[in-house]
Amino acid sequence: MYDEPDSFVYDAPLWRPPSEGDNLIIQATLGCSWNRCRFCSMYRAKRFQARPLFDVFADIDAWSKSWPEARRVFLADGDALTLPTDHLLAILERLAAAFPDLTRVSAYAQPGNLLRKTIPELALLRAGKLSLVYVGIESGSPGILKRIAKGVTQKQMIEALAKPQAAGIKVSATLVLGLGGKAFWQEHIDGSQAVVNASPPEFLSTLQLGVAPEVAADFAKAYPEGFEFQDDLGMLAEQERLIAGLAPKRPIIFRSNHASNALALAGNLPKDRDRLLAQLAQVKQGAQPLRASFLRGL
Ligand code: SF4
């Protein structure tokens, strides 16, 4: 247990992966340096900025007094990996000095951030205890990546996923079910399989598409011909096709436990593929209920 440092306030909104819920969060940046993905509303209201080291150090020092035994730190906001390597190394050094039990530092990284770092730079960050990055693949389809303005091609996405792993940094990646709508769902899933099979992350999870009102007009530009949202059965068909076609070169820990999902699944792929497909078949036959709509969220 810990108490927040006196009069400490995060710069809102503050997002973090569900698995970081019990960990210390330090805001190294505010907002997202890209902030252009057409479906994403997370940081639309926030202007991107790299926080001055002085301010980040002040937060670290304050937290080190109220929570000195913290073991895991998540560097917020949207893509702390956009920071220059020496800036990140300074933060990692300060964290290591402030928290003697520190075992892991993690951060969101957009693919473009990873492409701009060299493997030796990433290895330096790994030596500083940055051992996990969260990467939104969203879709592996070349056409859908372009439509949603992800900022990278399919080939670049594969390269971006491989780079941190070559430096010993684990990757936790997400796909957004429904991103191709009813018209392009097979292309969406097949492209996503191709990316994951070519560059398997350590962890893979799926979310379900939700478009917030503030980005609805921007999202509509991705599909000028019109977009029909997938219903629950469509989402299950996507999940089924995805799991059936994943043949990673090494095991992936797979989850669909994010609150946006109609169905929570968990297993290791490819080992648990048949069990997960059997579970999906049962749900489609009505033998297992889906999560109620009012319990789903972003
Ligand atoms: S999906 Fe990620 S990279 Fe894209 S705008 Fe949102 S936070 Fe930024």
Coordinates of N, CA and C in Angstrom, one line a residue, residues 41-246:
S41 N -9.3 8.3 -29.6 CA -9.7 9.5 -29.0 C -8.9 9.8 -27.7
M42 N -7.9 8.9 -27.4 CA -7.3 8.9 -26.1 C -6.7 10.3 -25.7
Y43 N -6.0 10.9 -26.7 CA -5.2 12.1 -26.3 C -5.6 13.3 -27.2
R44 N -6.8 13.2 -27.9 CA -7.2 14.3 -28.8 C -7.2 15.6 -28.1
A45 N -7.6 15.6 -26.8 CA -7.7 16.9 -26.1 C -6.4 17.4 -25.5
K46 N -5.3 16.7 -25.7 CA -4.1 16.9 -25.0 C -3.0 17.3 -26.0
R47 N -2.3 18.4 -25.9 CA -1.2 18.7 -26.8 C 0.0 17.9 -26.4
F48 N 0.7 17.3 -27.3 CA 1.8 16.5 -27.0 C 3.0 17.4 -26.4
Q49 N 3.6 16.9 -25.4 CA 4.9 17.6 -24.9 C 5.7 16.6 -24.2
A50 N 7.0 16.7 -24.4 CA 8.0 16.0 -23.5 C 8.1 16.8 -22.2
R51 N 7.8 16.1 -21.1 CA 8.0 16.9 -19.9 C 9.4 17.1 -19.6
P52 N 9.8 18.3 -19.1 CA 11.2 18.6 -18.7 C 11.7 17.6 -17.7
L53 N 12.9 17.2 -17.8 CA 13.5 16.2 -16.9 C 13.3 16.7 -15.5
F54 N 13.5 18.0 -15.3 CA 13.4 18.5 -13.9 C 12.0 18.1 -13.3
D55 N 10.9 18.2 -14.1 CA 9.6 17.9 -13.5 C 9.5 16.4 -13.3
V56 N 10.0 15.6 -14.3 CA 9.9 14.1 -14.1 C 10.7 13.7 -12.9
F57 N 11.9 14.2 -12.7 CA 12.7 13.9 -11.5 C 12.0 14.3 -10.2
A58 N 11.3 15.4 -10.3 CA 10.6 15.9 -9.1 C 9.5 14.8 -8.7
D59 N 8.8 14.3 -9.7 CA 7.7 13.3 -9.5 C 8.4 12.0 -8.9
I60 N 9.5 11.6 -9.5 CA 10.1 10.4 -9.1 C 10.6 10.5 -7.6
D61 N 11.1 11.7 -7.3 CA 11.6 11.9 -5.9 C 10.4 11.9 -4.9
A62 N 9.3 12.5 -5.4 CA 8.2 12.6 -4.5 C 7.6 11.2 -4.2
W63 N 7.5 10.4 -5.3 CA 7.0 9.0 -5.1 C 7.9 8.1 -4.4
S64 N 9.2 8.4 -4.5 CA 10.2 7.5 -3.8 C 10.1 7.7 -2.3
K65 N 9.5 8.8 -1.9 CA 9.3 8.9 -0.4 C 8.0 8.3 0.0
S66 N 6.9 8.3 -0.8 CA 5.7 7.7 -0.4 C 5.5 6.2 -0.8
W67 N 6.3 5.8 -1.7 CA 6.2 4.4 -2.2 C 7.6 3.9 -2.5
P68 N 8.5 3.8 -1.5 CA 9.9 3.5 -1.8 C 10.1 2.0 -2.3
E69 N 9.1 1.2 -2.0 CA 9.2 -0.3 -2.3 C 8.6 -0.6 -3.7
A70 N 8.2 0.5 -4.5 CA 7.7 0.2 -5.8 C 8.6 -0.6 -6.6
R71 N 8.1 -1.6 -7.3 CA 9.0 -2.6 -8.1 C 8.8 -2.4 -9.6
R72 N 7.6 -1.9 -10.0 CA 7.3 -1.8 -11.4 C 6.8 -0.3 -11.7
V73 N 7.3 0.2 -12.8 CA 7.0 1.6 -13.1 C 6.5 1.6 -14.6
F74 N 5.4 2.3 -14.8 CA 4.9 2.5 -16.2 C 5.2 4.0 -16.6
L75 N 5.9 4.2 -17.7 CA 6.1 5.5 -18.1 C 5.0 6.0 -19.1
A76 N 4.2 6.9 -18.6 CA 3.1 7.5 -19.4 C 3.6 8.7 -20.1
D77 N 2.9 9.4 -21.1 CA 1.6 9.0 -21.5 C 1.6 8.1 -22.8
G78 N 1.2 8.6 -23.9 CA 0.9 7.7 -25.0 C 2.1 7.1 -25.7
D79 N 3.2 7.7 -25.7 CA 4.4 7.0 -26.3 C 5.7 7.6 -25.8
A80 N 6.0 7.2 -24.6 CA 7.2 7.7 -23.9 C 8.4 7.4 -24.8
L81 N 8.3 6.3 -25.6 CA 9.5 5.9 -26.4 C 9.8 6.9 -27.5
T82 N 9.0 7.9 -27.7 CA 9.4 9.0 -28.6 C 10.5 9.9 -28.1
L83 N 10.8 9.8 -26.8 CA 11.8 10.6 -26.2 C 13.2 10.2 -26.8
P84 N 14.2 11.1 -26.9 CA 15.5 10.8 -27.3 C 16.1 9.7 -26.2
T85 N 17.0 8.9 -26.7 CA 17.5 7.8 -25.9 C 18.2 8.3 -24.6
D86 N 18.9 9.4 -24.8 CA 19.7 9.9 -23.6 C 18.7 10.5 -22.5
H87 N 17.6 11.0 -23.0 CA 16.6 11.5 -22.1 C 15.9 10.4 -21.3
L88 N 15.6 9.3 -22.1 CA 15.0 8.1 -21.4 C 16.0 7.5 -20.5
L89 N 17.3 7.4 -20.9 CA 18.3 6.8 -20.0 C 18.4 7.6 -18.7
A90 N 18.3 8.9 -18.8 CA 18.4 9.7 -17.5 C 17.2 9.4 -16.6
I91 N 16.0 9.2 -17.2 CA 14.8 8.9 -16.4 C 15.0 7.5 -15.7
L92 N 15.5 6.5 -16.5 CA 15.7 5.2 -16.0 C 16.8 5.2 -14.9
E93 N 17.8 6.0 -15.1 CA 18.8 6.0 -14.0 C 18.2 6.6 -12.7
R94 N 17.4 7.6 -12.9 CA 16.8 8.2 -11.7 C 15.8 7.2 -11.0
L95 N 15.1 6.5 -11.8 CA 14.2 5.5 -11.2 C 15.0 4.4 -10.5
A96 N 16.0 4.0 -11.1 CA 16.8 2.9 -10.4 C 17.4 3.4 -9.1
A97 N 17.8 4.7 -9.1 CA 18.4 5.2 -7.8 C 17.3 5.4 -6.8
A98 N 16.1 5.8 -7.2 CA 15.0 6.1 -6.3 C 14.3 4.9 -5.7
F99 N 14.3 3.8 -6.5 CA 13.5 2.6 -6.1 C 14.5 1.4 -6.1
P100 N 15.0 1.0 -5.0 CA 16.0 0.0 -4.9 C 15.5 -1.4 -5.4
D101 N 14.2 -1.6 -5.3 CA 13.6 -2.9 -5.6 C 13.1 -2.9 -7.1
L102 N 13.4 -1.9 -7.8 CA 12.8 -1.8 -9.2 C 13.2 -3.0 -10.0
T103 N 12.2 -3.7 -10.6 CA 12.5 -4.8 -11.5 C 12.1 -4.6 -13.0
R104 N 11.1 -3.7 -13.2 CA 10.6 -3.5 -14.5 C 10.1 -2.1 -14.8
V105 N 10.5 -1.6 -16.0 CA 10.0 -0.3 -16.4 C 9.3 -0.6 -17.8
S106 N 8.2 0.0 -18.0 CA 7.4 -0.3 -19.3 C 6.9 1.0 -19.8
A107 N 6.5 1.0 -21.1 CA 5.9 2.2 -21.7 C 5.2 1.8 -22.9
Y108 N 4.2 2.7 -23.3 CA 3.6 2.5 -24.7 C 4.7 3.0 -25.7
A109 N 4.7 2.3 -26.8 CA 5.6 2.7 -27.9 C 4.8 2.6 -29.2
Q110 N 4.8 3.7 -30.0 CA 4.1 3.5 -31.3 C 5.2 3.0 -32.3
P111 N 4.8 2.3 -33.3 CA 5.8 1.7 -34.2 C 6.8 2.6 -34.7
G112 N 6.4 3.9 -35.0 CA 7.3 4.9 -35.5 C 8.4 5.1 -34.5
N113 N 8.1 5.2 -33.2 CA 9.1 5.4 -32.2 C 10.2 4.3 -32.3
L114 N 9.7 3.0 -32.4 CA 10.7 1.9 -32.4 C 11.5 1.9 -33.7
L115 N 10.9 2.3 -34.8 CA 11.7 2.3 -36.1 C 12.8 3.4 -36.0
R116 N 12.6 4.4 -35.2 CA 13.6 5.5 -35.1 C 14.7 5.2 -34.1
K117 N 14.6 4.1 -33.3 CA 15.6 3.7 -32.4 C 16.5 2.6 -33.0
T118 N 17.8 2.6 -32.8 CA 18.6 1.5 -33.2 C 18.6 0.4 -32.2
I119 N 19.0 -0.8 -32.6 CA 18.9 -1.9 -31.7 C 19.9 -1.7 -30.5
P120 N 21.1 -1.1 -30.8 CA 22.0 -0.8 -29.7 C 21.4 0.2 -28.7
E121 N 20.6 1.2 -29.2 CA 20.0 2.1 -28.3 C 18.9 1.4 -27.5
L122 N 18.2 0.5 -28.1 CA 17.2 -0.2 -27.3 C 17.8 -1.1 -26.3
A123 N 19.0 -1.7 -26.7 CA 19.7 -2.5 -25.7 C 20.2 -1.7 -24.5
L124 N 20.6 -0.4 -24.7 CA 20.9 0.4 -23.6 C 19.7 0.7 -22.7
L125 N 18.6 0.9 -23.3 CA 17.4 1.1 -22.5 C 17.0 -0.2 -21.7
R126 N 17.2 -1.3 -22.4 CA 17.0 -2.6 -21.7 C 17.9 -2.8 -20.5
A127 N 19.1 -2.4 -20.7 CA 20.1 -2.4 -19.5 C 19.6 -1.5 -18.4
G128 N 18.9 -0.5 -18.7 CA 18.3 0.4 -17.7 C 17.0 0.0 -17.2
K129 N 16.6 -1.3 -17.4 CA 15.4 -1.9 -16.9 C 14.1 -1.6 -17.7
L130 N 14.2 -1.0 -18.8 CA 13.0 -0.9 -19.7 C 12.9 -2.3 -20.3
S131 N 11.9 -3.1 -19.8 CA 11.9 -4.5 -20.3 C 10.6 -4.8 -21.0
L132 N 9.7 -3.9 -21.1 CA 8.4 -4.2 -21.8 C 7.9 -3.0 -22.5
V133 N 7.5 -3.1 -23.8 CA 6.8 -2.0 -24.4 C 5.4 -2.5 -25.0
Y134 N 4.4 -1.6 -24.9 CA 3.1 -1.9 -25.4 C 2.9 -1.3 -26.8
V135 N 2.6 -2.1 -27.8 CA 2.6 -1.6 -29.1 C 1.2 -1.9 -29.7
G136 N 0.5 -0.8 -30.2 CA -0.7 -1.0 -30.9 C -0.5 -1.4 -32.3
I137 N -0.7 -2.7 -32.7 CA -0.7 -3.0 -34.1 C -2.0 -2.5 -34.8
E138 N -3.0 -2.7 -34.1 CA -4.4 -2.3 -34.5 C -4.9 -3.2 -35.6
S139 N -4.2 -3.1 -36.8 CA -4.5 -4.0 -37.9 C -3.2 -4.3 -38.7
G140 N -3.1 -5.5 -39.2 CA -1.9 -5.8 -40.0 C -2.2 -5.6 -41.5
S141 N -3.4 -5.3 -41.8 CA -3.8 -5.2 -43.3 C -3.1 -3.9 -43.8
P142 N -2.4 -4.0 -44.9 CA -1.8 -2.7 -45.5 C -2.8 -1.7 -45.8
G143 N -3.9 -2.1 -46.3 CA -5.0 -1.1 -46.7 C -5.6 -0.4 -45.4
I144 N -5.8 -1.2 -44.4 CA -6.5 -0.7 -43.2 C -5.5 0.2 -42.4
L145 N -4.2 -0.2 -42.4 CA -3.2 0.7 -41.7 C -3.2 2.0 -42.4
K146 N -3.3 2.1 -43.7 CA -3.3 3.3 -44.4 C -4.6 4.1 -44.1
R147 N -5.7 3.4 -44.1 CA -7.0 4.1 -43.9 C -7.0 4.8 -42.5
I148 N -6.5 4.0 -41.5 CA -6.6 4.6 -40.1 C -5.5 5.5 -39.8
A149 N -4.6 5.7 -40.7 CA -3.5 6.7 -40.5 C -2.6 6.3 -39.4
K150 N -2.2 5.0 -39.4 CA -1.3 4.5 -38.3 C 0.1 5.0 -38.5
G151 N 0.4 5.4 -39.7 CA 1.7 6.0 -39.9 C 2.8 5.0 -40.3
V152 N 2.5 3.7 -40.4 CA 3.5 2.8 -40.9 C 2.8 1.8 -41.9
T153 N 3.7 1.2 -42.7 CA 3.2 0.1 -43.6 C 3.2 -1.2 -42.8
Q154 N 2.7 -2.2 -43.5 CA 2.7 -3.6 -42.9 C 4.2 -4.0 -42.7
K155 N 5.0 -3.8 -43.6 CA 6.4 -4.2 -43.5 C 7.1 -3.5 -42.4
Q156 N 6.8 -2.2 -42.2 CA 7.4 -1.4 -41.1 C 6.9 -1.9 -39.8
M157 N 5.6 -2.3 -39.7 CA 5.0 -2.8 -38.5 C 5.8 -4.1 -38.1
I158 N 6.0 -4.9 -39.0 CA 6.8 -6.2 -38.7 C 8.2 -5.8 -38.2
E159 N 8.8 -4.9 -38.8 CA 10.1 -4.5 -38.3 C 10.1 -3.9 -36.9
A160 N 9.1 -3.0 -36.7 CA 9.0 -2.3 -35.4 C 8.7 -3.3 -34.3
L161 N 8.0 -4.4 -34.6 CA 7.8 -5.4 -33.5 C 9.0 -6.2 -33.2
A162 N 9.8 -6.4 -34.2 CA 11.0 -7.3 -34.1 C 12.1 -6.5 -33.3
K163 N 12.2 -5.2 -33.5 CA 13.4 -4.5 -33.0 C 13.6 -4.6 -31.5
P164 N 12.6 -4.2 -30.7 CA 12.8 -4.3 -29.3 C 13.1 -5.7 -28.8
Q165 N 12.5 -6.7 -29.5 CA 12.8 -8.1 -29.1 C 14.2 -8.5 -29.4
A166 N 14.8 -7.9 -30.4 CA 16.2 -8.2 -30.7 C 17.1 -7.6 -29.6
A167 N 16.6 -6.6 -28.9 CA 17.3 -6.0 -27.8 C 17.0 -6.5 -26.4
G168 N 16.1 -7.6 -26.4 CA 15.7 -8.2 -25.1 C 14.6 -7.5 -24.5
I169 N 13.9 -6.6 -25.1 CA 12.7 -6.0 -24.6 C 11.4 -6.7 -25.1
K170 N 10.6 -7.1 -24.1 CA 9.4 -7.8 -24.5 C 8.4 -6.9 -25.1
V171 N 7.5 -7.5 -26.0 CA 6.5 -6.7 -26.6 C 5.1 -7.2 -26.3
S172 N 4.2 -6.3 -25.8 CA 2.8 -6.7 -25.6 C 2.0 -5.9 -26.7
A173 N 1.4 -6.6 -27.6 CA 0.8 -6.0 -28.8 C -0.7 -6.1 -28.7
T174 N -1.4 -5.2 -29.3 CA -2.9 -5.2 -29.4 C -3.4 -5.1 -30.8
L175 N -4.5 -5.8 -31.1 CA -5.2 -5.8 -32.3 C -6.6 -5.3 -32.0
V176 N -7.2 -4.5 -32.9 CA -8.5 -4.0 -32.7 C -9.5 -4.7 -33.6
L177 N -10.3 -5.6 -33.0 CA -11.3 -6.3 -33.8 C -12.3 -5.3 -34.3
G178 N -12.8 -5.5 -35.5 CA -13.9 -4.7 -36.0 C -13.4 -3.5 -36.8
L179 N -12.0 -3.3 -36.9 CA -11.5 -2.2 -37.5 C -11.7 -2.1 -39.0
G180 N -12.0 -3.3 -39.6 CA -12.3 -3.3 -41.1 C -13.7 -3.3 -41.4
G181 N -14.6 -3.2 -40.3 CA -16.0 -3.2 -40.5 C -16.5 -4.5 -41.2
K182 N -17.7 -4.5 -41.6 CA -18.2 -5.7 -42.3 C -17.6 -6.0 -43.6
A183 N -17.2 -4.9 -44.3 CA -16.7 -5.1 -45.7 C -15.3 -5.6 -45.7
F184 N -14.4 -5.3 -44.7 CA -13.0 -5.7 -44.9 C -12.5 -6.5 -43.7
W185 N -13.4 -7.2 -43.1 CA -13.0 -8.0 -41.9 C -12.0 -9.1 -42.2
Q186 N -12.2 -9.8 -43.3 CA -11.3 -10.9 -43.6 C -9.9 -10.3 -43.9
E187 N -9.9 -9.2 -44.7 CA -8.6 -8.6 -45.0 C -7.9 -8.1 -43.7
H188 N -8.7 -7.6 -42.8 CA -8.2 -7.1 -41.5 C -7.5 -8.3 -40.7
I189 N -8.2 -9.3 -40.7 CA -7.7 -10.5 -39.9 C -6.5 -11.1 -40.6
D190 N -6.6 -11.3 -41.9 CA -5.5 -12.0 -42.6 C -4.2 -11.2 -42.5
G191 N -4.4 -9.9 -42.7 CA -3.2 -9.0 -42.6 C -2.6 -9.0 -41.2
S192 N -3.5 -9.1 -40.2 CA -3.0 -9.1 -38.8 C -2.3 -10.4 -38.5
Q193 N -2.9 -11.5 -39.0 CA -2.1 -12.8 -38.8 C -0.8 -12.7 -39.4
A194 N -0.7 -12.1 -40.6 CA 0.6 -12.1 -41.3 C 1.6 -11.3 -40.5
V195 N 1.2 -10.2 -39.9 CA 2.2 -9.4 -39.0 C 2.6 -10.2 -37.8
V196 N 1.6 -10.8 -37.1 CA 1.9 -11.5 -35.9 C 2.7 -12.8 -36.2
N197 N 2.4 -13.5 -37.2 CA 3.2 -14.7 -37.5 C 4.6 -14.3 -37.9
A198 N 4.8 -13.2 -38.6 CA 6.1 -12.8 -39.0 C 7.0 -12.3 -37.9
S199 N 6.3 -11.6 -36.9 CA 7.1 -11.0 -35.8 C 6.3 -11.2 -34.5
P200 N 6.3 -12.4 -34.0 CA 5.4 -12.6 -32.8 C 5.8 -11.9 -31.6
P201 N 4.8 -11.2 -31.0 CA 5.1 -10.5 -29.7 C 5.0 -11.5 -28.6
E202 N 5.5 -11.2 -27.4 CA 5.4 -12.0 -26.2 C 4.0 -12.2 -25.8
F203 N 3.3 -11.1 -25.8 CA 1.9 -11.0 -25.4 C 1.0 -10.4 -26.6
L204 N -0.1 -11.0 -26.8 CA -1.0 -10.4 -27.8 C -2.4 -10.3 -27.2
S205 N -3.1 -9.2 -27.4 CA -4.5 -9.1 -26.9 C -5.3 -8.4 -27.9
T206 N -6.6 -8.7 -27.8 CA -7.5 -8.0 -28.8 C -8.4 -7.1 -28.0
L207 N -8.8 -6.0 -28.6 CA -9.8 -5.1 -28.1 C -10.9 -5.1 -29.2
Q208 N -12.0 -4.5 -28.8 CA -13.1 -4.3 -29.8 C -13.3 -2.9 -30.2
L209 N -13.4 -2.6 -31.4 CA -13.5 -1.2 -31.9 C -14.7 -0.5 -31.2
G210 N -14.4 0.7 -30.7 CA -15.4 1.6 -30.2 C -14.9 3.0 -30.7
V211 N -15.8 3.8 -31.4 CA -15.4 5.1 -31.9 C -16.1 6.1 -31.1
A212 N -15.3 6.9 -30.4 CA -15.9 8.0 -29.5 C -16.5 9.1 -30.4
P213 N -17.5 9.8 -29.9 CA -18.1 10.9 -30.7 C -17.1 11.9 -31.2
E214 N -16.1 12.2 -30.4 CA -15.2 13.3 -30.8 C -14.3 12.9 -32.0
V215 N -14.2 11.6 -32.3 CA -13.4 11.2 -33.5 C -14.2 10.6 -34.6
A216 N -15.6 10.6 -34.4 CA -16.4 10.0 -35.4 C -16.2 10.6 -36.8
A217 N -16.1 11.9 -36.9 CA -16.0 12.5 -38.2 C -14.6 12.1 -38.8
D218 N -13.6 12.0 -38.0 CA -12.3 11.7 -38.5 C -12.3 10.2 -39.0
F219 N -12.9 9.3 -38.1 CA -13.0 7.9 -38.5 C -13.7 7.7 -39.8
A220 N -14.8 8.5 -40.0 CA -15.5 8.4 -41.3 C -14.7 8.7 -42.5
K221 N -13.6 9.5 -42.3 CA -12.7 9.7 -43.5 C -11.9 8.5 -43.9
A222 N -11.8 7.6 -42.9 CA -11.0 6.3 -43.2 C -11.8 5.5 -44.2
Y223 N -13.2 5.6 -44.2 CA -14.0 4.8 -45.0 C -15.0 5.7 -45.7
P224 N -14.5 6.5 -46.7 CA -15.4 7.4 -47.4 C -16.6 6.7 -48.1
E225 N -16.4 5.5 -48.4 CA -17.6 4.7 -49.0 C -18.6 4.3 -48.0
G226 N -18.4 4.5 -46.7 CA -19.3 4.1 -45.7 C -18.7 3.0 -44.9
F227 N -19.2 2.9 -43.6 CA -18.6 1.9 -42.7 C -19.7 1.2 -41.9
E228 N -19.8 -0.1 -42.0 CA -20.8 -0.8 -41.2 C -20.1 -1.6 -40.1
F229 N -20.4 -1.2 -38.9 CA -19.8 -1.8 -37.7 C -20.1 -3.3 -37.6
Q230 N -19.1 -4.1 -37.1 CA -19.4 -5.5 -36.8 C -20.3 -5.6 -35.6
D231 N -21.2 -6.6 -35.7 CA -22.0 -6.9 -34.5 C -21.2 -8.0 -33.7
D232 N -21.8 -8.5 -32.6 CA -21.1 -9.5 -31.8 C -20.7 -10.7 -32.5
L233 N -21.6 -11.2 -33.4 CA -21.3 -12.4 -34.2 C -20.1 -12.2 -35.1
G234 N -20.1 -11.0 -35.7 CA -19.0 -10.6 -36.5 C -17.7 -10.6 -35.8
M235 N -17.7 -10.0 -34.6 CA -16.5 -10.0 -33.7 C -16.0 -11.4 -33.4
L236 N -17.0 -12.3 -33.1 CA -16.6 -13.7 -32.8 C -16.0 -14.3 -34.0
A237 N -16.5 -14.0 -35.2 CA -16.0 -14.6 -36.4 C -14.5 -14.1 -36.7
E238 N -14.3 -12.8 -36.3 CA -12.9 -12.3 -36.5 C -12.0 -13.0 -35.5
Q239 N -12.5 -13.1 -34.3 CA -11.6 -13.8 -33.2 C -11.3 -15.2 -33.7
E240 N -12.3 -15.9 -34.2 CA -12.1 -17.3 -34.6 C -11.1 -17.4 -35.8
R241 N -11.3 -16.6 -36.7 CA -10.4 -16.6 -37.9 C -9.0 -16.2 -37.5
L242 N -8.9 -15.3 -36.6 CA -7.5 -14.9 -36.1 C -6.8 -16.0 -35.4
I243 N -7.5 -16.6 -34.4 CA -6.9 -17.7 -33.6 C -6.6 -18.9 -34.5
A244 N -7.5 -19.2 -35.4 CA -7.3 -20.4 -36.3 C -6.0 -20.2 -37.2
G245 N -5.7 -19.0 -37.5 CA -4.6 -18.8 -38.5 C -3.3 -18.3 -37.9
L246 N -3.3 -18.2 -36.6 CA -2.0 -17.8 -36.0 C -1.1 -19.0 -35.8

